[in-house]
Coordinates of C-alpha atoms and ligand atoms in Angstrom, one line a residue:
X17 CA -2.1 -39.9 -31.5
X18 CA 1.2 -40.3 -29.5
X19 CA 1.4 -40.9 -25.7
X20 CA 3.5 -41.6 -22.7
X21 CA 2.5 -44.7 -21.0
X22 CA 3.6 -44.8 -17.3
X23 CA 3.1 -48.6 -17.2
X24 CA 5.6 -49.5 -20.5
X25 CA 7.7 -46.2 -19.7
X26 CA 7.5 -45.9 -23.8
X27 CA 5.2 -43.4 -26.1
X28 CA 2.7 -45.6 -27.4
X29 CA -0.2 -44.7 -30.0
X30 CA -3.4 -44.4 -28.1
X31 CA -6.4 -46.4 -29.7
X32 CA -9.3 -47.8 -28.4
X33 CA -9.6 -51.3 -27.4
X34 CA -13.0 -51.1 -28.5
X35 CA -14.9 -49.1 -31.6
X36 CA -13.8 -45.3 -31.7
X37 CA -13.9 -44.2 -28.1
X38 CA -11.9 -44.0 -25.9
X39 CA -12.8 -45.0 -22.5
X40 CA -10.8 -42.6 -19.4
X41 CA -10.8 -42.4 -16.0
X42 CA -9.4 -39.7 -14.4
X43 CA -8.7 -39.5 -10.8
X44 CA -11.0 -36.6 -9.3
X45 CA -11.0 -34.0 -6.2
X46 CA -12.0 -34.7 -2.7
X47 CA -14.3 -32.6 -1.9
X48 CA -13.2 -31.2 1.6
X49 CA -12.4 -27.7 0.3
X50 CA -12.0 -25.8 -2.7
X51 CA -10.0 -26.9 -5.6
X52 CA -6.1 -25.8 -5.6
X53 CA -4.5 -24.3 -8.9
X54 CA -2.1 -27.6 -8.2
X55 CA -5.1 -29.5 -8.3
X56 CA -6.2 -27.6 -11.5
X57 CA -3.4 -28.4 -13.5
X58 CA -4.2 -32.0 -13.1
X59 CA -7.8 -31.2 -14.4
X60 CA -6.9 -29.1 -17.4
X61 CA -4.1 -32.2 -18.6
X62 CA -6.9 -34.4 -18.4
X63 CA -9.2 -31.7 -20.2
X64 CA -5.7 -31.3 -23.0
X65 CA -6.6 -35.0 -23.3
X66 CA -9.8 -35.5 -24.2
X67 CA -9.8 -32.5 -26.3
X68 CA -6.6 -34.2 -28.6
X69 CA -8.7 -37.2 -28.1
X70 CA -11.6 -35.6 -30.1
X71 CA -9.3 -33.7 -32.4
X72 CA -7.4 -37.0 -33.5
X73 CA -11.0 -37.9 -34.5
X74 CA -12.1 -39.8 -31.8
X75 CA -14.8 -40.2 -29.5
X76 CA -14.1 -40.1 -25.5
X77 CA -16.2 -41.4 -22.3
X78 CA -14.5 -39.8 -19.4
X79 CA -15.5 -40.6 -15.9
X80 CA -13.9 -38.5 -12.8
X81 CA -14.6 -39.8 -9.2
X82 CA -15.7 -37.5 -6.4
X83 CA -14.4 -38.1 -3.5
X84 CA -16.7 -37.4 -1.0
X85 CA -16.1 -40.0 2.2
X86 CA -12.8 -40.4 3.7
X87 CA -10.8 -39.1 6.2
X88 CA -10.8 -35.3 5.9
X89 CA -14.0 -35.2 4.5
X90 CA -15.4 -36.6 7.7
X91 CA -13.3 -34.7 9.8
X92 CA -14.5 -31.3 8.8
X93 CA -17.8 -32.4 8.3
X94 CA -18.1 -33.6 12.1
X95 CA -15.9 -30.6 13.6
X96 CA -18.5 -28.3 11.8
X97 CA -21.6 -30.3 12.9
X98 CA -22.8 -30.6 9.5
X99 CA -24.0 -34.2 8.0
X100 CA -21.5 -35.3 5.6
X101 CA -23.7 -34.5 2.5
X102 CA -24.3 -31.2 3.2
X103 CA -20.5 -30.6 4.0
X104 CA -19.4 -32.0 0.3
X105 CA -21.9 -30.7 -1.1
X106 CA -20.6 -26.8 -0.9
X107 CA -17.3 -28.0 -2.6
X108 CA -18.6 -30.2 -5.1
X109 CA -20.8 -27.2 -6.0
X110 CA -17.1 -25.2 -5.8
X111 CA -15.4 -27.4 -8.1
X112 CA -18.1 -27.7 -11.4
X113 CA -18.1 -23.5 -11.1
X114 CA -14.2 -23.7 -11.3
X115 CA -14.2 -25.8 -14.0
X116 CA -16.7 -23.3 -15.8
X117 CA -13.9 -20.7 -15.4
X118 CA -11.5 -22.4 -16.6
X119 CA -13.3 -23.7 -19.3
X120 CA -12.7 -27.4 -19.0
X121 CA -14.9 -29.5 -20.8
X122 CA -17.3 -31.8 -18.9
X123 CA -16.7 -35.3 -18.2
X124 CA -19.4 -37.9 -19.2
X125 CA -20.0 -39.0 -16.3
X126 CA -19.1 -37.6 -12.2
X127 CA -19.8 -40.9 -9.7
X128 CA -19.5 -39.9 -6.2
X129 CA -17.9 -42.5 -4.0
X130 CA -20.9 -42.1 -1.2
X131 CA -23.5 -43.0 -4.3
X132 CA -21.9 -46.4 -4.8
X133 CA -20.9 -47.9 -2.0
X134 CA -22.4 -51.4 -2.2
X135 CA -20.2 -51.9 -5.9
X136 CA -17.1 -51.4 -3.4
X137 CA -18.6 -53.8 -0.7
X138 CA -19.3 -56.1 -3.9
X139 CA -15.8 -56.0 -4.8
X140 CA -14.0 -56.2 -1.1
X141 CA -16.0 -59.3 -1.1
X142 CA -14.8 -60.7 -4.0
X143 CA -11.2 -60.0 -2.8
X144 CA -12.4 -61.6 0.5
X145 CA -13.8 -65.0 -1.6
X146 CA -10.6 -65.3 -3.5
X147 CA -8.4 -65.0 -0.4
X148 CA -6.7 -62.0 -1.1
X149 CA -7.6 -59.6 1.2
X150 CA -8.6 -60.3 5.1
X151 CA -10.1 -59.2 7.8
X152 CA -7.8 -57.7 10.3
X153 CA -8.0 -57.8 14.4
X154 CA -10.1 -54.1 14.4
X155 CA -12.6 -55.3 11.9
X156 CA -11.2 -53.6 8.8
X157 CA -10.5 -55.5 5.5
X158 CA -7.3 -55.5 3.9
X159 CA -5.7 -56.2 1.0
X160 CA -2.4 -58.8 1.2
X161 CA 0.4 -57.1 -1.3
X162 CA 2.0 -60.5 -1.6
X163 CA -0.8 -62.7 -2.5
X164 CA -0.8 -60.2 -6.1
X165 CA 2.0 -61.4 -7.8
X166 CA 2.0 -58.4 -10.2
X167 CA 2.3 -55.6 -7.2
X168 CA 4.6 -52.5 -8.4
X169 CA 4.4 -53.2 -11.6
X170 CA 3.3 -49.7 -12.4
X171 CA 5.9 -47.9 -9.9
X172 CA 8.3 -50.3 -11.3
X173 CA 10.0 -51.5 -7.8
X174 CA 10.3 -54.9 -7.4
X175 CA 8.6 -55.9 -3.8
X176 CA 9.6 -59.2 -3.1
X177 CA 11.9 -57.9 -0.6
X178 CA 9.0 -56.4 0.9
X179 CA 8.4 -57.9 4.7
X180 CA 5.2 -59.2 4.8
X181 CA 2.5 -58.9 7.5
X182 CA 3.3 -55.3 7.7
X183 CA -0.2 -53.1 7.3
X184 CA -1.2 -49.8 6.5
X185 CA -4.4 -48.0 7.6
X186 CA -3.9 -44.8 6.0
X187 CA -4.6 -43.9 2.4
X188 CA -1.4 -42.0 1.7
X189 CA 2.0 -43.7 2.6
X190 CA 5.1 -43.7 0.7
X191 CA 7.2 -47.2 -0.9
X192 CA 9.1 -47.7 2.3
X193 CA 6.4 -48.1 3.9
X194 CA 4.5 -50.0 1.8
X195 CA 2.4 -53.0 3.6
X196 CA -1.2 -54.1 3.0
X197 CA -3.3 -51.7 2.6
X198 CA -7.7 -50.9 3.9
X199 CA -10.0 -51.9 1.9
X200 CA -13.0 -51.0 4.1
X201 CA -12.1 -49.3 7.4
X202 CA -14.1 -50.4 10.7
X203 CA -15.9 -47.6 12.1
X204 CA -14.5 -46.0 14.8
X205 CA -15.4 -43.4 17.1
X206 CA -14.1 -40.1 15.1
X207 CA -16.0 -41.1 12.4
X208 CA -19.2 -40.2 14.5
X209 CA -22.4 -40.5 12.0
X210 CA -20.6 -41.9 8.8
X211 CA -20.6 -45.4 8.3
X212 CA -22.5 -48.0 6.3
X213 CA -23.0 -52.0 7.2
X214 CA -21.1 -54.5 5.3
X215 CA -20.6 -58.3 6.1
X216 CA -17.6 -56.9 8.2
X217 CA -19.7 -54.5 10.4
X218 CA -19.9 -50.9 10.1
X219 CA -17.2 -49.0 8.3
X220 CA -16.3 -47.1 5.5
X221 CA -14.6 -47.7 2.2
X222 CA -11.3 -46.9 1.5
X223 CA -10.0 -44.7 -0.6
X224 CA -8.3 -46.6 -3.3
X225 CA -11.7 -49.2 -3.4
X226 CA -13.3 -46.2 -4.8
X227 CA -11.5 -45.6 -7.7
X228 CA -11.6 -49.1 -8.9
X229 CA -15.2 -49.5 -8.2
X230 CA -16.4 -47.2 -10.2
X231 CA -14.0 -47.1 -12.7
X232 CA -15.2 -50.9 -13.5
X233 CA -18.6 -50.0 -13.3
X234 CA -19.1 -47.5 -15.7
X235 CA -15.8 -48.2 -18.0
X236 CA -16.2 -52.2 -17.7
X237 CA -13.3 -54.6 -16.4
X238 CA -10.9 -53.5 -19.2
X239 CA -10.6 -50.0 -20.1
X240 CA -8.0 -47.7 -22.1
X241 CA -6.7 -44.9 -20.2
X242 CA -6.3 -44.2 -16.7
X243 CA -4.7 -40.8 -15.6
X244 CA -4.0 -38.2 -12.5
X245 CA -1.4 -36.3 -10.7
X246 CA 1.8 -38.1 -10.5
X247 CA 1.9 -38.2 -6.6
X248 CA -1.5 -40.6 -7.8
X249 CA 1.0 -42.8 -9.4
X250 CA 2.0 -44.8 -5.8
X251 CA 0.0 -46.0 -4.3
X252 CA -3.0 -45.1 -5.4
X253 CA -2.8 -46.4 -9.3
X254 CA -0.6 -49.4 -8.0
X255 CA -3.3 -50.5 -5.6
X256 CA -6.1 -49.9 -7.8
X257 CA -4.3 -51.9 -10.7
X258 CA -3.8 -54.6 -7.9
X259 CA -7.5 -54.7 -6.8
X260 CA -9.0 -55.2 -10.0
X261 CA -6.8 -57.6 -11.6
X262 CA -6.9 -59.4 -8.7
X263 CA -10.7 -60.0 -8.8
X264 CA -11.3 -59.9 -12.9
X265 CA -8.1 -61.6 -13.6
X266 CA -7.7 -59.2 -16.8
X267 CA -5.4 -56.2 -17.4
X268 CA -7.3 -53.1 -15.5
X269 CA -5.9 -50.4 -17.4
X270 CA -3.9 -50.4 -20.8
X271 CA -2.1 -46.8 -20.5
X272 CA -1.9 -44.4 -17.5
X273 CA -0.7 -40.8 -18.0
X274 CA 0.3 -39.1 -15.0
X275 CA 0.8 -35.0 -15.1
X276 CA 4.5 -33.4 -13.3
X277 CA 3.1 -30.9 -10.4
X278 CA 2.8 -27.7 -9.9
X279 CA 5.1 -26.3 -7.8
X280 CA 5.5 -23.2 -5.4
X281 CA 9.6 -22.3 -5.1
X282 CA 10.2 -25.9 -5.9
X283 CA 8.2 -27.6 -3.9
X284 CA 4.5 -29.3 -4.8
X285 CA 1.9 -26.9 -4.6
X286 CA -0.5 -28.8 -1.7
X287 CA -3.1 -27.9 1.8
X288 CA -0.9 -29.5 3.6
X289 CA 2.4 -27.6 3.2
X290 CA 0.5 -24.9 3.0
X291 CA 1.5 -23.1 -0.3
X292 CA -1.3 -23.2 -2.5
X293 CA -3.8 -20.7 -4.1
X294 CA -7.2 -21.5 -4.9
X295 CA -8.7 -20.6 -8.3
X296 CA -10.7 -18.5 -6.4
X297 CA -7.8 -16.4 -5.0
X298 CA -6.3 -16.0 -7.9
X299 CA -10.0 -14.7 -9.9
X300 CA -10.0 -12.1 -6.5
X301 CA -6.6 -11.0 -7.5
X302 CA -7.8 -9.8 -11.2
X303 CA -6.9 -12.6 -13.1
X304 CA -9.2 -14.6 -15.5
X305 CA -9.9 -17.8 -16.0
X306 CA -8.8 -17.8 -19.7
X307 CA -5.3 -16.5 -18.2
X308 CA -4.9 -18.7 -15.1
X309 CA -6.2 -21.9 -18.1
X310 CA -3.3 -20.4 -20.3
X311 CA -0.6 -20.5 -17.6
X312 CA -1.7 -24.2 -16.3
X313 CA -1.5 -25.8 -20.3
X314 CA 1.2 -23.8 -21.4
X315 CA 4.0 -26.3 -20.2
X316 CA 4.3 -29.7 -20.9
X317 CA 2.3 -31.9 -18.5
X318 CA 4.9 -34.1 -18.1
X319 CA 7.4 -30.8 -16.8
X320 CA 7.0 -29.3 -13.4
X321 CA 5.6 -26.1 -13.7
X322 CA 6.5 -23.6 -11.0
X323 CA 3.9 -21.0 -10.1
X324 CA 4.6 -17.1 -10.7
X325 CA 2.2 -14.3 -10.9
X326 CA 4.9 -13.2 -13.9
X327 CA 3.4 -15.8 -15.8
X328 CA -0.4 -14.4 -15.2
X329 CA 1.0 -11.5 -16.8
X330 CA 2.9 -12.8 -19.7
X331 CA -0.3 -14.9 -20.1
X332 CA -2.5 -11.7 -20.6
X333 CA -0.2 -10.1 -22.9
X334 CA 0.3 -12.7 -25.2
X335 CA -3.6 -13.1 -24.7
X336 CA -4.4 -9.6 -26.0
X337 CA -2.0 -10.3 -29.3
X338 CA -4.0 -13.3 -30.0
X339 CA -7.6 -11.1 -29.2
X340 CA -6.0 -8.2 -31.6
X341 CA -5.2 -10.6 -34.3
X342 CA -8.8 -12.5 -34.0
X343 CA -10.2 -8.7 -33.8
X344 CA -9.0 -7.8 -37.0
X345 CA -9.5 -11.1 -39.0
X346 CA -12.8 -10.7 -37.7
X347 CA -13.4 -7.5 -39.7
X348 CA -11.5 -8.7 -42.5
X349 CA -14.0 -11.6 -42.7
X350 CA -16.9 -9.4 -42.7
X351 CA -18.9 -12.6 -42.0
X352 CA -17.9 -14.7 -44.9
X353 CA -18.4 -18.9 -43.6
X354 CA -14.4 -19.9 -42.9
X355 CA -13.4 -23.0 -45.2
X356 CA -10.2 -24.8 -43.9
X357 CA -9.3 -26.1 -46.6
X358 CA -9.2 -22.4 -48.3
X359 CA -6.6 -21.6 -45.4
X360 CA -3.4 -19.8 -47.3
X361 CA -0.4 -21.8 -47.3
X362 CA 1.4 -20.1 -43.8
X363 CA -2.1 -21.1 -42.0
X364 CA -2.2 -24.6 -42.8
X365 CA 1.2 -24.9 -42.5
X366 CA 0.5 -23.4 -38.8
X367 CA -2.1 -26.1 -38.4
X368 CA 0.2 -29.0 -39.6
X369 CA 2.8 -28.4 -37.0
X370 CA 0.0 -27.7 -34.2
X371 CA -1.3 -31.0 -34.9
X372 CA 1.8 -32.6 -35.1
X373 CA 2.6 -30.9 -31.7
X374 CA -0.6 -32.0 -30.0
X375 CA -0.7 -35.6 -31.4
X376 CA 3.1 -36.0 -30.1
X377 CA 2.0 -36.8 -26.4
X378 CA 0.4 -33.6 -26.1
X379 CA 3.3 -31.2 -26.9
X380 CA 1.7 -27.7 -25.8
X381 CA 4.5 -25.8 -25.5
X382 CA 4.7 -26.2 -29.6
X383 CA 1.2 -26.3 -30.2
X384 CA 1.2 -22.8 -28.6
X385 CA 3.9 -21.7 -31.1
X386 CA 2.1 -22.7 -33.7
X387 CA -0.6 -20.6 -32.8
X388 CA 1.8 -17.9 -32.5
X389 CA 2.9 -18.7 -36.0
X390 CA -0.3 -18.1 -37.0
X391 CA -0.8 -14.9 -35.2
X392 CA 2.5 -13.5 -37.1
X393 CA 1.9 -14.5 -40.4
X394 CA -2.0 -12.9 -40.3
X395 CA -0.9 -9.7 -38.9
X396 CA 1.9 -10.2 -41.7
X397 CA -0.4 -11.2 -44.4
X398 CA -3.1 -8.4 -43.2
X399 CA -0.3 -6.0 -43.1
X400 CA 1.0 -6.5 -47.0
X401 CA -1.9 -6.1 -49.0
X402 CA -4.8 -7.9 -46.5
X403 CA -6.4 -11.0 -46.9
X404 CA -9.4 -11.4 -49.2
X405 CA -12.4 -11.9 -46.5
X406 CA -12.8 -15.6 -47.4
X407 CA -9.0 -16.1 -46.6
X408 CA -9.7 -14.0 -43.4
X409 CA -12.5 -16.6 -42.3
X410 CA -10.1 -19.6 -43.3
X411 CA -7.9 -18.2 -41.0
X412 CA -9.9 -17.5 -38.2
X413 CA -10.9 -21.5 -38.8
X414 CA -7.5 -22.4 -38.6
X415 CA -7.6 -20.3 -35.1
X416 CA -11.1 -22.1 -34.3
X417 CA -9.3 -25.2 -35.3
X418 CA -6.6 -24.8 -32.7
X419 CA -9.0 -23.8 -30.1
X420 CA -11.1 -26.5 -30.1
X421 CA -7.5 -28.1 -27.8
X422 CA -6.7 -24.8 -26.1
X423 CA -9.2 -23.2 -25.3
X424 CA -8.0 -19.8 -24.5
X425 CA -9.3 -17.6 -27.7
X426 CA -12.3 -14.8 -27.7
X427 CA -13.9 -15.6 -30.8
X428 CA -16.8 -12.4 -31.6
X429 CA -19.5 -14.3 -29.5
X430 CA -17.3 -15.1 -26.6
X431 CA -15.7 -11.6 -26.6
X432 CA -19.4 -10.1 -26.6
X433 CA -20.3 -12.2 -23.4
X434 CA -17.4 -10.8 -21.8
X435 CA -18.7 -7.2 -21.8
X436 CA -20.0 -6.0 -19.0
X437 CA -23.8 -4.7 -19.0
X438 CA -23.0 -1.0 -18.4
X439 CA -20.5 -1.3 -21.5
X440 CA -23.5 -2.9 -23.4
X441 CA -25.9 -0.3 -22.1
X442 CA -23.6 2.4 -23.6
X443 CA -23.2 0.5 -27.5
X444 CA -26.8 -0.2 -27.5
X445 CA -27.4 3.7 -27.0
X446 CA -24.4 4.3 -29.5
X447 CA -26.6 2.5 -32.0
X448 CA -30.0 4.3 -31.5
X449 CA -27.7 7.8 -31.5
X450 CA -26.6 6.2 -34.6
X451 CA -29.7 5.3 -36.1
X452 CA -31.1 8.6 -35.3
X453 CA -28.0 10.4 -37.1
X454 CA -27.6 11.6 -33.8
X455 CA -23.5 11.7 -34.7
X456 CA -22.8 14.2 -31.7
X457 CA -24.3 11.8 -29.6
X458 CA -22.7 9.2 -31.3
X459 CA -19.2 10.8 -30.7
X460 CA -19.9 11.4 -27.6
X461 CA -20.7 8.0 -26.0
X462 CA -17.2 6.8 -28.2
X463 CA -15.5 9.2 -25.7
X464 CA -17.1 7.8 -22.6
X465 CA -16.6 4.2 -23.7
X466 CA -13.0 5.1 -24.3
X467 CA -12.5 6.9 -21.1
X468 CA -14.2 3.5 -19.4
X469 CA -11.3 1.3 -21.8
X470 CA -13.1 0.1 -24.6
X471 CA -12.8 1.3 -28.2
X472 CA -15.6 1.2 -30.7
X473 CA -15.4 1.0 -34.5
X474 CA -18.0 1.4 -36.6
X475 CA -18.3 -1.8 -39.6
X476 CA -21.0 -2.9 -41.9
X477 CA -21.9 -5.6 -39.8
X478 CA -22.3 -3.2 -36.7
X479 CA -20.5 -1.8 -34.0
X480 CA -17.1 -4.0 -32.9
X481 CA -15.8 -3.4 -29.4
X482 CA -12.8 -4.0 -28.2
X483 CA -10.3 -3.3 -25.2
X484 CA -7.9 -0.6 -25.2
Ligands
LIG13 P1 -6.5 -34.8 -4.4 O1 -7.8 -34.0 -4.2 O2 -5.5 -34.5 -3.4 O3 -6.8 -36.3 -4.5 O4 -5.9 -34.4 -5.8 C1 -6.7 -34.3 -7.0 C2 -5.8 -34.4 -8.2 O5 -4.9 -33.3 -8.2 C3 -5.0 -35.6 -8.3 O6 -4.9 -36.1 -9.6 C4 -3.6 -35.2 -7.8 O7 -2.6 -35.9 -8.3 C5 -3.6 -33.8 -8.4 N1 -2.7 -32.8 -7.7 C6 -2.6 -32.5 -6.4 N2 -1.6 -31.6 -6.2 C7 -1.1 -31.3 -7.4 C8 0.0 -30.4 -7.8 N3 0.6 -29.6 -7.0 N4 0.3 -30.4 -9.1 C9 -0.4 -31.2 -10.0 N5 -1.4 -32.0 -9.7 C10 -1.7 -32.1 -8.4
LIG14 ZN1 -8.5 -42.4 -8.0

């Protein structure tokens, strides 16, 4: 498995430093409201990932941070008179239902920053002992850029122009403006409840502390892959890189992937500009999960991706072909167990290129036509003559094959879940009509299920829905 590392700007193959797993951080929400689609395309890269991961035929611990202190967080929680927990705790519920719907697969494990705040006073301190970092006139700690030799390293600019002495309290800034940054931030009156005691009074971690906290503590000092947004890139991955080699004195991270953003009329999708949909919106709107997943991994992560509601709709088109082809292989099957290796020649051919695609630095865009290969040459092969039903099932493996990356297929079981309890109120009374030899009855409920856009036929193995 091929990969882009943002640190050596070079595709690199990914192995683990250590046995067969691969150990990944990825950089997580904060959870101050719900989840963006922008956000979401960050999340399903990183899900891509650990799904190629597994299909290359390796093992993955992924951790993904929750950021649930820091300055937004607070300020909504204190203009709504809530205690911080209870505030994040809404969104954090938000955000693993979102990730249901979009059918991203959990990470191992999901540290929030307000659980482990004495590993980030721990390693403040140790920045502090070394004489790297200070404490500053107001009582925060900060980090001093040119006391790490190695700073920029990952946003490749060379800072020893840099003035020094400049500082920065915010989390966010851009390179101009870069300067030493918070470590731990002195409490101060807006903060109202939220603060803990550290040897440098009250205050509150900062945001980039976080991430190399508990990256560290649940990935070790070294670890393989570190990812995120590429507006994570600086500073955020450049001063987390900086506080942890600074303290361990070994290489934090070996390869960081960063995903292009999704954009609205060319600009980033974000809160602050304003141009953003939830998940949530776009569910309201009609759309599903499967087709707002489709849109999001359908591009190269590295590409930016402009939003269209176009592409919602080419999404469920090209959706159905894939649900009509699965349909039918499914009743060409007739249950029969589906052997890969039995796959005709145009399906493992399909498969060969898809994993080629996918093992390229998660090429999508031709993993997806490979699928749609595949879709072509069943519907061909169904068309001339059919396929035996053990040919059918090594096909539909092929498809199961594929979707253990993508994600986006209705296989029979999935396809069932998805009807809705009137419709299964309706086939269940179809079959005791049928059991009966009631066949006007029968006939009947066909027409209402018709009129209500599903079509029944009737197979050995049963009735088999499907959408008209
Ligand atoms: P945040 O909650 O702002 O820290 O962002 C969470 C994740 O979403 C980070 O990995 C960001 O880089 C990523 N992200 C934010 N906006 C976008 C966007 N428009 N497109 C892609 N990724 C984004
Ligand atoms: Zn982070």
């Amino acid at each position: 498995m091929n990969v882009y590392n943002s640190l050596s700007r070079r595709v690199e193959e990914l192995k683990p430093l250590e046995g067969n797993v691969v150990r990944l951080y990825t950089c997580g929400p904060t959870v101050y409201n719900f989840a963006h689609i922008g956000n979401f395309r960050a999340y399903t890269f990183e899900d891509v990932l650990r799904r190629v991961i597994q299909f290359c035929g390796m093992g993955v611990k992924q951790v993904m941070n929750l950021t649930d202190v820091d300055d937004k967080t607070i300020r909504n929680a204190n203009a709504n008179g809530v205690a911080l927990g209870d505030y994040t705790q809404t969104y954090k519920d938000a955000f693993f239902a979102d990730l249901k719907t979009l059918n991203i697969q959990p990470a191992e494990v999901y540290p929030a920053a307000t659980d482990h705040i004495p590993e980030m006073i721990a390693l403040v301190a140790k920045l502090v002992e070394k004489g790297i970092a200070y404490q500053s006139d107001d009582g925060s700690v900060y980090f001093s850029v040119r006391k790490f030799p190695g700073y920029g390293k990952l946003a490749h600019i060379d800072f020893d122009h840099q003035q020094t002495g400049l500082r920065c309290a915010a989390d966010e800034y851009d390179k101009e403006n870069v300067g030493d940054f918070a470590l731990w931030k002195a409490w101060e009156e807006s903060d109202g409840p939220v603060g803990w005691d550290s040897p440098w009074g009250r205050g509150r971690p900062g945001w980039h502390i976080e991430c190399s906290a508990m990256s560290m503590k649940y990935l070790g000092e070294s670890f393989d892959l570190h990812t995120g947004g590429i507006d994570n890139l600086f500073p955020h991955h450049e001063n987390e890189i900086a506080q942890a080699e600074a303290a361990t004195g070994k290489q934090f991270v070996r390869t960081w992937m960063h995903c292009a953003h999704l954009k609205v009329n060319g600009e980033k999708m974000s809160k602050s500009a304003g141009n953003f949909f939830t998940l949530r919106d776009l569910v309201e709107k009609g759309y599903t999960g499967r087709e707002i997943r489709y849109v999001l991994v359908n591009a190269h992560y590295r590409t930016g991706l402009n939003f269209a509601f176009s592409a919602l709709e080419d999404a469920r088109r090209s959706l159905a072909r894939v649900d009509e082809c699965v349909d039918k292989l499914e009743a060409a099957a007739a249950g029969a167990a589906g052997d890969l290796a039995a796959a005709p020649a145009f399906a493992a051919k399909c498969l060969e290129d898809f994993t080629a695609a996918v093992s390229d630095d998660l090429n999508l865009p031709r993993g997806f036509a490979a699928l749609f290969e595949l879709v072509r040459g069943a519907n061909a092969a169904m068309q001339s003559g059919g396929l035996k039903p053990a040919e059918a099932a090594a096909v539909l493996a092929v498809f199961r094959r594929m979707d253990e990356v993508l994600g986006v297929v209705f296989f029979g079981r999935a396809k069932a879940e998805a009807v809705p309890a009137e419709i299964q109120a309706l086939v269940d009374r179809r079959a005791a009509a049928r059991a009966a030899k009631d066949w006007a009855e029968s006939d009947r409920i066909r027409d209402e299920l018709a009129a209500a856009g599903w079509a029944v036929k009737d197979s050995k193995s049963g009735q088999q829905l499907s959408r008209i």
